[in-house]
C-alpha positions as MATLAB code, in Angstrom:
seq = 'MIDFFESPESSTIARVGFDDESLILIIEFKTTGTYHYFDVPQHVFEAMRAAPSRGQFLAQNVKKQFRYSRA';
ca = [
     -12.396   -2.818    8.651;
      -8.960   -3.621    7.245;
      -8.954   -5.294    3.722;
      -5.591   -7.007    2.926;
      -4.267   -8.757   -0.283;
      -1.132  -10.670   -0.833;
       1.341   -9.669   -3.471;
       3.403  -12.859   -4.160;
       4.432  -11.673   -7.686;
       6.109   -8.621   -6.328;
       9.814   -8.605   -5.532;
       9.450   -6.092   -2.742;
       5.947   -6.014   -1.390;
       4.561   -8.903    0.658;
       1.100   -7.519    1.451;
      -1.105   -4.466    1.154;
      -3.930   -3.475    3.281;
      -6.340   -0.619    3.696;
      -8.159    0.753    6.766;
     -11.361    2.316    5.291;
     -12.186    4.087    8.613;
      -8.863    5.839    9.049;
      -8.006    5.822    5.401;
      -4.506    4.351    6.076;
      -2.799    2.335    3.486;
      -0.583   -0.421    4.844;
       2.315   -1.697    2.998;
       4.111   -4.809    4.305;
       7.565   -4.984    2.526;
       9.345   -8.316    2.231;
      12.595   -7.194    3.818;
      12.166   -3.576    5.201;
       9.043   -3.872    7.364;
       5.635   -2.204    7.380;
       4.753    1.316    6.489;
       1.566    3.228    6.846;
       0.511    5.867    4.406;
      -2.143    8.376    5.704;
      -5.166    9.926    4.218;
      -5.241    7.851    1.185;
      -8.366    7.711   -0.744;
      -9.951    4.203   -1.098;
      -9.748    4.460   -4.994;
      -5.941    4.576   -4.704;
      -6.004    1.217   -2.856;
      -8.311   -0.268   -5.469;
      -6.104    0.981   -8.285;
      -3.046   -0.463   -6.461;
      -4.866   -3.887   -6.224;
      -5.534   -3.823  -10.059;
      -1.978   -2.578  -11.016;
       0.199   -4.974  -13.007;
       3.270   -3.591  -10.965;
       2.434   -2.764   -7.408;
       5.791   -1.570   -6.683;
       5.827    0.744   -9.641;
       2.384    1.999   -8.665;
       3.626    2.626   -5.088;
       6.600    4.538   -6.424;
       4.527    6.748   -8.908;
       1.312    7.288   -7.104;
       1.833    6.873   -3.401;
       5.358    7.508   -1.984;
       5.593   11.150   -2.713;
       1.861   12.020   -2.576;
       1.049   10.856    1.063;
       2.425   11.288    4.623;
       3.807    8.162    5.991;
       5.556    6.473    8.946;
       7.200    3.054    9.683;
       4.963    0.819   11.806;
];
């Protein structure tokens, strides 16, 4: 199942999703499209959901840590 949440307060991220079966973090950006990050533990998704700045969390905890591709 894919769990999504909206991110209206973010200037760059529109929506974030997580596929708990394949461990894919889905980031839908407001202007640059959708990216999939692979082999992301669920606790990273939950921490991103709770982060005060999702863009900052993405930059510090996801971008250089996990393999990704543009969807």
